[in-house]
XYZ file of C-alpha atoms in Angstrom:
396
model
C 71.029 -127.233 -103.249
C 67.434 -127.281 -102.043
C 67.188 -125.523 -98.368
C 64.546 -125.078 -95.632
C 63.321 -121.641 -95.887
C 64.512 -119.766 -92.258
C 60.947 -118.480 -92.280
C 58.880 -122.370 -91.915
C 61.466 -122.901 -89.479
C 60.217 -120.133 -87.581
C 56.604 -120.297 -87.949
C 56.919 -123.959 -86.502
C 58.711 -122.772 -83.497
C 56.421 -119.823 -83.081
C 52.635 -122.240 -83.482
C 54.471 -124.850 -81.132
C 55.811 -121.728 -78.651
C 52.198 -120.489 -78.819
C 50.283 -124.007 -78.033
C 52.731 -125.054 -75.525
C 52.023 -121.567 -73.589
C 48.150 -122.892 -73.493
C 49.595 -125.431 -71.054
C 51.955 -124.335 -68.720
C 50.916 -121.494 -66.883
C 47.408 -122.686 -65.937
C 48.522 -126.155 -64.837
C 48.946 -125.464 -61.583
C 45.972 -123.064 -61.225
C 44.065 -126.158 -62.758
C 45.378 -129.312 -60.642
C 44.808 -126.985 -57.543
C 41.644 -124.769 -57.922
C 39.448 -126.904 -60.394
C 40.651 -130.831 -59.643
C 41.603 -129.957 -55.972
C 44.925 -131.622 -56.073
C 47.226 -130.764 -53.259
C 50.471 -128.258 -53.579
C 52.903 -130.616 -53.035
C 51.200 -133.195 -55.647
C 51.319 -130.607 -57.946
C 54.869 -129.892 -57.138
C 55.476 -133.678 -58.394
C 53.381 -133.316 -61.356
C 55.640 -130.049 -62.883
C 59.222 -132.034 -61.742
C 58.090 -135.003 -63.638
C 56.915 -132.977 -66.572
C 60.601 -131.163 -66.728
C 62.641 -134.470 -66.252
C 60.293 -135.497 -69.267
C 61.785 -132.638 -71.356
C 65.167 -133.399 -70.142
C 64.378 -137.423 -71.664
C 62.696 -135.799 -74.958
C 65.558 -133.609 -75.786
C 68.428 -135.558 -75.324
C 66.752 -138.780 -77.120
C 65.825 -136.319 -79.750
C 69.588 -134.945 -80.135
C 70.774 -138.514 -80.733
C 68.574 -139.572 -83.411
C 68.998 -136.631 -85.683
C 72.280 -137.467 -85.858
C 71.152 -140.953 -86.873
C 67.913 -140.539 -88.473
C 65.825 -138.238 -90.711
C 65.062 -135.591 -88.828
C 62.146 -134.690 -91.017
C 60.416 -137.581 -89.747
C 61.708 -137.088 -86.567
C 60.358 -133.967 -86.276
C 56.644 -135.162 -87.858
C 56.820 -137.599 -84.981
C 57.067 -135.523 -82.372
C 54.666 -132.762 -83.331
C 52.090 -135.468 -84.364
C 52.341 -137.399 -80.889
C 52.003 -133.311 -79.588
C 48.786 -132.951 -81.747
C 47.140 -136.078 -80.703
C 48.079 -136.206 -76.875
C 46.484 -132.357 -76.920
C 43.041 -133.767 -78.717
C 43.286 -136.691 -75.898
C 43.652 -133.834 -73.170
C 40.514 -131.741 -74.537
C 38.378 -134.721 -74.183
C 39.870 -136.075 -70.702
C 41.508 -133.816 -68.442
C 40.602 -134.813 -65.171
C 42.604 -136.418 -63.050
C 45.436 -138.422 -62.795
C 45.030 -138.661 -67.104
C 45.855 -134.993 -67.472
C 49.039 -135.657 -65.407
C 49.927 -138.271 -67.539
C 49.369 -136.296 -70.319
C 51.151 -133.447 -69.492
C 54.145 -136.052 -69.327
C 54.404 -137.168 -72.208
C 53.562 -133.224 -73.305
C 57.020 -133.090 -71.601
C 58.915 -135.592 -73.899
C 57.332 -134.068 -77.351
C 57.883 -130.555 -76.037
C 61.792 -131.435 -75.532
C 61.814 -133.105 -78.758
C 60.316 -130.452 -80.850
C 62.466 -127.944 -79.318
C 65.538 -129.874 -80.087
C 64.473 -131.035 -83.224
C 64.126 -127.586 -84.604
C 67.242 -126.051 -82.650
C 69.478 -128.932 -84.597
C 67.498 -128.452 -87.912
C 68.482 -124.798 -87.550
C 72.149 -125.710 -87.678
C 71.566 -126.642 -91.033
C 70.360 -123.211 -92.275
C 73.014 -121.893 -94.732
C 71.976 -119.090 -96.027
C 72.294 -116.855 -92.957
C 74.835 -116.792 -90.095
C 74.231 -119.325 -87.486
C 73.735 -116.380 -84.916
C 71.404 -114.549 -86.565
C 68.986 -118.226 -86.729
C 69.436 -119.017 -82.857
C 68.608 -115.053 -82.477
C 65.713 -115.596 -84.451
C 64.879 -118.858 -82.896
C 64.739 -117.630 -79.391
C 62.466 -114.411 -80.833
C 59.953 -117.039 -82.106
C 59.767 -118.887 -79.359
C 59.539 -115.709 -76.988
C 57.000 -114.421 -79.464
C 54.965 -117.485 -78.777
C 55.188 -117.492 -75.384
C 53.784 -113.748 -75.079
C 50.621 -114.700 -77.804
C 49.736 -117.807 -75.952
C 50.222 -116.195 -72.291
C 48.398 -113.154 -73.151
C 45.507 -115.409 -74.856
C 45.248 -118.349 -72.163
C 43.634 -116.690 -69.020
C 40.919 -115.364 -71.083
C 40.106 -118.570 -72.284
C 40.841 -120.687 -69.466
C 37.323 -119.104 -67.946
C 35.325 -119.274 -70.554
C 36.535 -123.270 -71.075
C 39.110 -125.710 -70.211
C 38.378 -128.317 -72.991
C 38.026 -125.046 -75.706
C 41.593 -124.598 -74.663
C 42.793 -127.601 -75.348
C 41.221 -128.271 -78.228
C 42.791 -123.946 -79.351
C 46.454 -126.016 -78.638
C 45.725 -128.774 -80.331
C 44.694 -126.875 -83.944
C 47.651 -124.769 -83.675
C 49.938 -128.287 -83.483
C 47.462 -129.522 -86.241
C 49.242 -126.333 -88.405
C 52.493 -126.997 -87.199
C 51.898 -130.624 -88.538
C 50.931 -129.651 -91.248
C 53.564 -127.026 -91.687
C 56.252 -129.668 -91.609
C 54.655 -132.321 -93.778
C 54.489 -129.659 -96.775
C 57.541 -127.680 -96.352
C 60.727 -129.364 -94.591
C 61.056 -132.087 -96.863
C 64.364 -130.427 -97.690
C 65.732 -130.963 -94.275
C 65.132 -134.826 -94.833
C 66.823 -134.749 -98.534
C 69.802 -133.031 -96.531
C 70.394 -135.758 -94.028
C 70.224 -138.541 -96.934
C 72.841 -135.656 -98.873
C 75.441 -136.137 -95.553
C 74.856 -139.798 -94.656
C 75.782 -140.643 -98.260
C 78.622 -138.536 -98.372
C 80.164 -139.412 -94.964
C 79.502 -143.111 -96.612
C 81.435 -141.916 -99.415
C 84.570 -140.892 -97.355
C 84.050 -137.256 -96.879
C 85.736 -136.940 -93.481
C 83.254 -135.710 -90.758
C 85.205 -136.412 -87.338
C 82.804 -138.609 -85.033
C 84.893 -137.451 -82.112
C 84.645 -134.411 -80.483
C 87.839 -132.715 -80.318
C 89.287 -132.729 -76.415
C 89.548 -129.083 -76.078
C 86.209 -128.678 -77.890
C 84.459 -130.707 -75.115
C 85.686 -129.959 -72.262
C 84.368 -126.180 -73.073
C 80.745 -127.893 -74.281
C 80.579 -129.928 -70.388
C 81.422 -126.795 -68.830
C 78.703 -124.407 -70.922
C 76.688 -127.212 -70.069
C 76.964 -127.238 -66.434
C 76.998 -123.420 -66.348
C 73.193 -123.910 -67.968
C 71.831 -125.979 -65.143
C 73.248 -123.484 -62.402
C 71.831 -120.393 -64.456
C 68.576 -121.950 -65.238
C 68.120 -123.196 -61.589
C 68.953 -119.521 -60.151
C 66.674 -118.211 -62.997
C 63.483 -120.168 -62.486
C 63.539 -118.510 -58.989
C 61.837 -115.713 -61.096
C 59.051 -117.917 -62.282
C 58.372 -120.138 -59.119
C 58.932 -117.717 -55.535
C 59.329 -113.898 -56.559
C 55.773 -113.890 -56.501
C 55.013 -114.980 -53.698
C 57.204 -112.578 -52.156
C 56.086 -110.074 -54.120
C 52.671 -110.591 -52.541
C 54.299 -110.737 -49.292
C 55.275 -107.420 -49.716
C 52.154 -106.020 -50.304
C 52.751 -106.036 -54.252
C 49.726 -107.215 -56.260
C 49.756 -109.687 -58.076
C 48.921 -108.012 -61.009
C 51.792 -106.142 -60.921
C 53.988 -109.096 -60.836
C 52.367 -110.076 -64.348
C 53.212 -107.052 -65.730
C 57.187 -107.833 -65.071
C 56.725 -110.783 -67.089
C 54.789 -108.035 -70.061
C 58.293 -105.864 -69.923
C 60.534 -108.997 -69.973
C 58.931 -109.817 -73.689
C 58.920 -106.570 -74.983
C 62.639 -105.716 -73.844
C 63.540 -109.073 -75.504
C 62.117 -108.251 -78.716
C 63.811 -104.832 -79.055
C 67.367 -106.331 -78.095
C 66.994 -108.949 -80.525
C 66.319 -106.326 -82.906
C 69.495 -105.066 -81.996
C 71.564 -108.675 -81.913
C 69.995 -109.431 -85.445
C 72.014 -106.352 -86.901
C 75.588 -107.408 -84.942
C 74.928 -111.199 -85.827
C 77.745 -111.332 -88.240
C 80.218 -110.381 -85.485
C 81.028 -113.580 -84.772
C 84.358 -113.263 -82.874
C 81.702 -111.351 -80.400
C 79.885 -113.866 -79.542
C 81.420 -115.635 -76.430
C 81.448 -111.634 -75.386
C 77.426 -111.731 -75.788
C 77.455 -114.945 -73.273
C 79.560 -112.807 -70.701
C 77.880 -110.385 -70.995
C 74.486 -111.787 -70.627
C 75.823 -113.942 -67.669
C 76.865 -110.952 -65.892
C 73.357 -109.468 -66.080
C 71.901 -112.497 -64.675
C 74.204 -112.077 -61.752
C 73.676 -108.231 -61.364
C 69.677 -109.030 -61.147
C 69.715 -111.303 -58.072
C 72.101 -108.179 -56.316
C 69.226 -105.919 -56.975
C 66.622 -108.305 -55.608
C 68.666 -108.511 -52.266
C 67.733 -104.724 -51.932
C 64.051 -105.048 -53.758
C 61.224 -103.729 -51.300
C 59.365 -101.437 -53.878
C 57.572 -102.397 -57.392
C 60.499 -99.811 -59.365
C 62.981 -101.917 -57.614
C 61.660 -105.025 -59.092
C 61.138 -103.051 -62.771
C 64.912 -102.558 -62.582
C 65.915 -105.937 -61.885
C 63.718 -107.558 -64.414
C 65.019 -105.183 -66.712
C 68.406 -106.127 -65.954
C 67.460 -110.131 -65.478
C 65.879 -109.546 -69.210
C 69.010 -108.000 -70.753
C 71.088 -111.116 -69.650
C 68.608 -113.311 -71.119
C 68.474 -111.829 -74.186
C 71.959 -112.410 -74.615
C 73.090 -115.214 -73.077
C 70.645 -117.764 -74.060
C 70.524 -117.479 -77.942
C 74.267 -117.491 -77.880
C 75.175 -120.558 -75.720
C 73.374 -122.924 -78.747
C 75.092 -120.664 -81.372
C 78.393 -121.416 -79.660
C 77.716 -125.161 -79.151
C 77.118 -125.184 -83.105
C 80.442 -123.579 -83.641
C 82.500 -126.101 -81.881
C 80.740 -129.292 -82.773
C 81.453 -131.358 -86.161
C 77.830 -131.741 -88.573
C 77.247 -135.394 -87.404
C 77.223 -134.654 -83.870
C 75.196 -131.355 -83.821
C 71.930 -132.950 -83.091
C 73.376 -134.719 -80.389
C 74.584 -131.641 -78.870
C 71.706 -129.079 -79.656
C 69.679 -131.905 -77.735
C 72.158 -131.601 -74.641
C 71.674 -127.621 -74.196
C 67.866 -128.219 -74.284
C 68.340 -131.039 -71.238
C 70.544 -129.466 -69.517
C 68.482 -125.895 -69.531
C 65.217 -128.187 -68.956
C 67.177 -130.212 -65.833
C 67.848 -126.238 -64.103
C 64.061 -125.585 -64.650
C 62.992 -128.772 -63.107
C 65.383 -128.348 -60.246
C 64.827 -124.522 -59.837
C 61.658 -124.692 -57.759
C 62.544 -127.439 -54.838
C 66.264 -125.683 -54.315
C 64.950 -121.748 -53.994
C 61.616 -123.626 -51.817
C 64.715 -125.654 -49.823
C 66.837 -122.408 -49.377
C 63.787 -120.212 -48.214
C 62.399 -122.722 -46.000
C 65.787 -122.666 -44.367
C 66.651 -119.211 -44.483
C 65.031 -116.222 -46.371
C 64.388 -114.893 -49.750
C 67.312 -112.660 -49.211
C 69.868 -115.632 -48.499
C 68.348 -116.865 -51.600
C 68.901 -114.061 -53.647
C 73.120 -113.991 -52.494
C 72.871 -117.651 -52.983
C 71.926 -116.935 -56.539
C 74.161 -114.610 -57.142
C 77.570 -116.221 -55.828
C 76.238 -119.122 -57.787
C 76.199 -116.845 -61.367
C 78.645 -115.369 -60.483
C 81.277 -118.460 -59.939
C 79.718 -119.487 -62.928
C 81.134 -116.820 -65.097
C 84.375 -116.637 -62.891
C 85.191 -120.023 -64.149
C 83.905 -119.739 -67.757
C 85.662 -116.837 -68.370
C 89.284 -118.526 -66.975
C 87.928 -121.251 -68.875
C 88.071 -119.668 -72.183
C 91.284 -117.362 -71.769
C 93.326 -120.805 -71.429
C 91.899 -122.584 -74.256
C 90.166 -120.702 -76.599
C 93.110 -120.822 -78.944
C 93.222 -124.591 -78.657
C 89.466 -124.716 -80.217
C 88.484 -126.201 -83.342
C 85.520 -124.454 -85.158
C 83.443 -125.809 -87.382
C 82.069 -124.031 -90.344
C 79.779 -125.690 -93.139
């Protein structure tokens, strides 16, 4: 039986990782320095762009359950391609913050399009492809991050134009080589047509575990964007350059690639796995109690460190876990809820740890974040000693 090749897959993720990068670090450099669009606008802009994810990947789950996902996919990364060609010729204002919406629904699409195609892969453990996955995408986000300031100041529409070639590839990628993933889904509609039994229902046990992984990922991912949106500025506020706050964010990608060097050669050690979500969870928490006592640089090396080696754990895992316990016609459907509900924490990240610090202090913050982990793991944990026996897996 004809199969995507694991390596298409991954170039896909890795050109879409690497144009998407183009996009969102300057944007609010862009709105604010060059268009002269207030903080608070901007503030609006980036919450509406992450509830657009949130739309684009749970839409997206649904209809590869129900649809070709090979066109799905084409779709998605073709409305990417020409909304980025639209951008390099008009990105003043309010048309690039239009843009950059809909930019939010094909970037949650895409994502969960090839998350839920991965799922499919057969010829290697679904741990090692998530693994792999997240390494692309990572991969990507270094390239493109690395690349996009030098650009940016030689010219905005060049930029633009850079993103929209490397979705012209990624088109192009899918057109010639994932045809197999559209055969497949004719292969399993015509069988499940045919009588072979596929359950439609998720088993009770079996979801009640998914709606509480999927809670835990909006409380993580809230608690984690305070990484990405404040610890700079209080960085800065401690007399920490800027600069050196970048460099955090050069050791977070290189400590990721080395431990998923390391994952890729345990990935058959399945009964492991929920271990490797733990695990990772724990480190989350353990970064936030080192921030509470963070006033020098090697302080802040050490908690990235630590923040980086959750990370790398916990978030390849979660959507190799949800593929274990879900049935084949409802792992689109599913895939597509992990990517909302991690895009629903982002979007919500920003306005609680800017509520809690206007309040209080970065240091409340920080204990905030980490009772919040750490409850989090408290209750999965309990969660799975009393029912993980009562699970149904699903293997294909």
């Amino acid at each position: 039986m004809q199969e995507l090749k694991l390596r298409w897959l991954l170039t896909g993720s890795l050109l879409s990782s690497i144009g998407m990068s183009f996009i969102w670090p300057l944007t609010s450099i862009y709105l604010h320095n060059r268009l002269g669009i207030s903080l608070t606008t901007v503030g609006v802009v980036l919450l509406l762009n992450s509830l657009a994810s949130v739309a684009g990947s749970y839409v997206a789950g649904m209809a590869y359950d129900k649809a070709n996902p090979y066109w799905l996919l084409l779709g998605g990364v073709g409305t990417a391609f020409v909304t980025l060609v639209v951008l390099a010729l008009h990105h003043g204002w309010p048309m690039f913050a239009v843009l950059l919406f809909v930019l939010g629904i094909t970037s949650g699409w895409n994502l969960t399009l090839v998350n839920a195609i991965g799922t499919r892969i057969r010829r290697y453990d679904g741990r090692y492809v998530f693994n792999m996955l997240y390494f692309a995408q990572n991969l990507g986000v270094v390239a493109g991050t690395a690349i996009v300031g030098y650009v940016y100041h030689i010219s905005v529409t060049l930029l633009f134009a850079i993103a929209a070639a490397l979705f012209a590839f990624f088109f192009a990628l899918v057109f010639f080589t994932y045809r197999p993933v559209g055969h497949r889904a004719v292969r399993v509609r015509r069988a499940e047509s045919a009588g072979d039994p596929q359950p439609l229902r998720l088993p009770k046990w079996n979801r009640i575990v998914l709606i509480a992984f999927f809670a835990a990922l909006l409380i993580i991912w809230t608690m984690y964007q305070q990484w990405v949106s404040n610890l700079s500025v209080y960085m800065t506020d401690l007399g920490i350059p800027l600069s050196r706050y970048s460099m955090l964010w050069t050791l977070n990608a290189g400590l990721i690639v080395g431990i998923q060097i390391l994952l890729n050669t345990l990935s058959h050690s399945g009964k492991y796995l929920i271990y490797q979500v733990f695990f990772g969870i724990t480190m989350v928490a353990l970064s936030f109690v080192v921030l509470i006592f963070a006033k020098s640089y090697a302080w802040f090396v050490l908690a990235m460190t630590v923040l980086t080696m959750g990370e790398a754990t916990a978030f390849p895992a979660i959507p190799a876990l949800v593929n274990d316990l879900t049935p084949l016609d409802l792992k689109g459907r599913y895939q597509g809820m992990v990517n909302a509900w991690a895009s629903a924490g982002r979007a919500l990240g920003p306005l609680f740890g800017g509520a809690v610090i206007d309040a209080t202090s970065y240091t409340t913050l920080f204990i905030v974040a980490t009772a919040a982990v750490g409850v989090v793991l408290l209750a999965l944990a309990t969660l799975w000693l009393l029912v993980h026996q009562r699970l149904t897996v699903f293997n294909y």
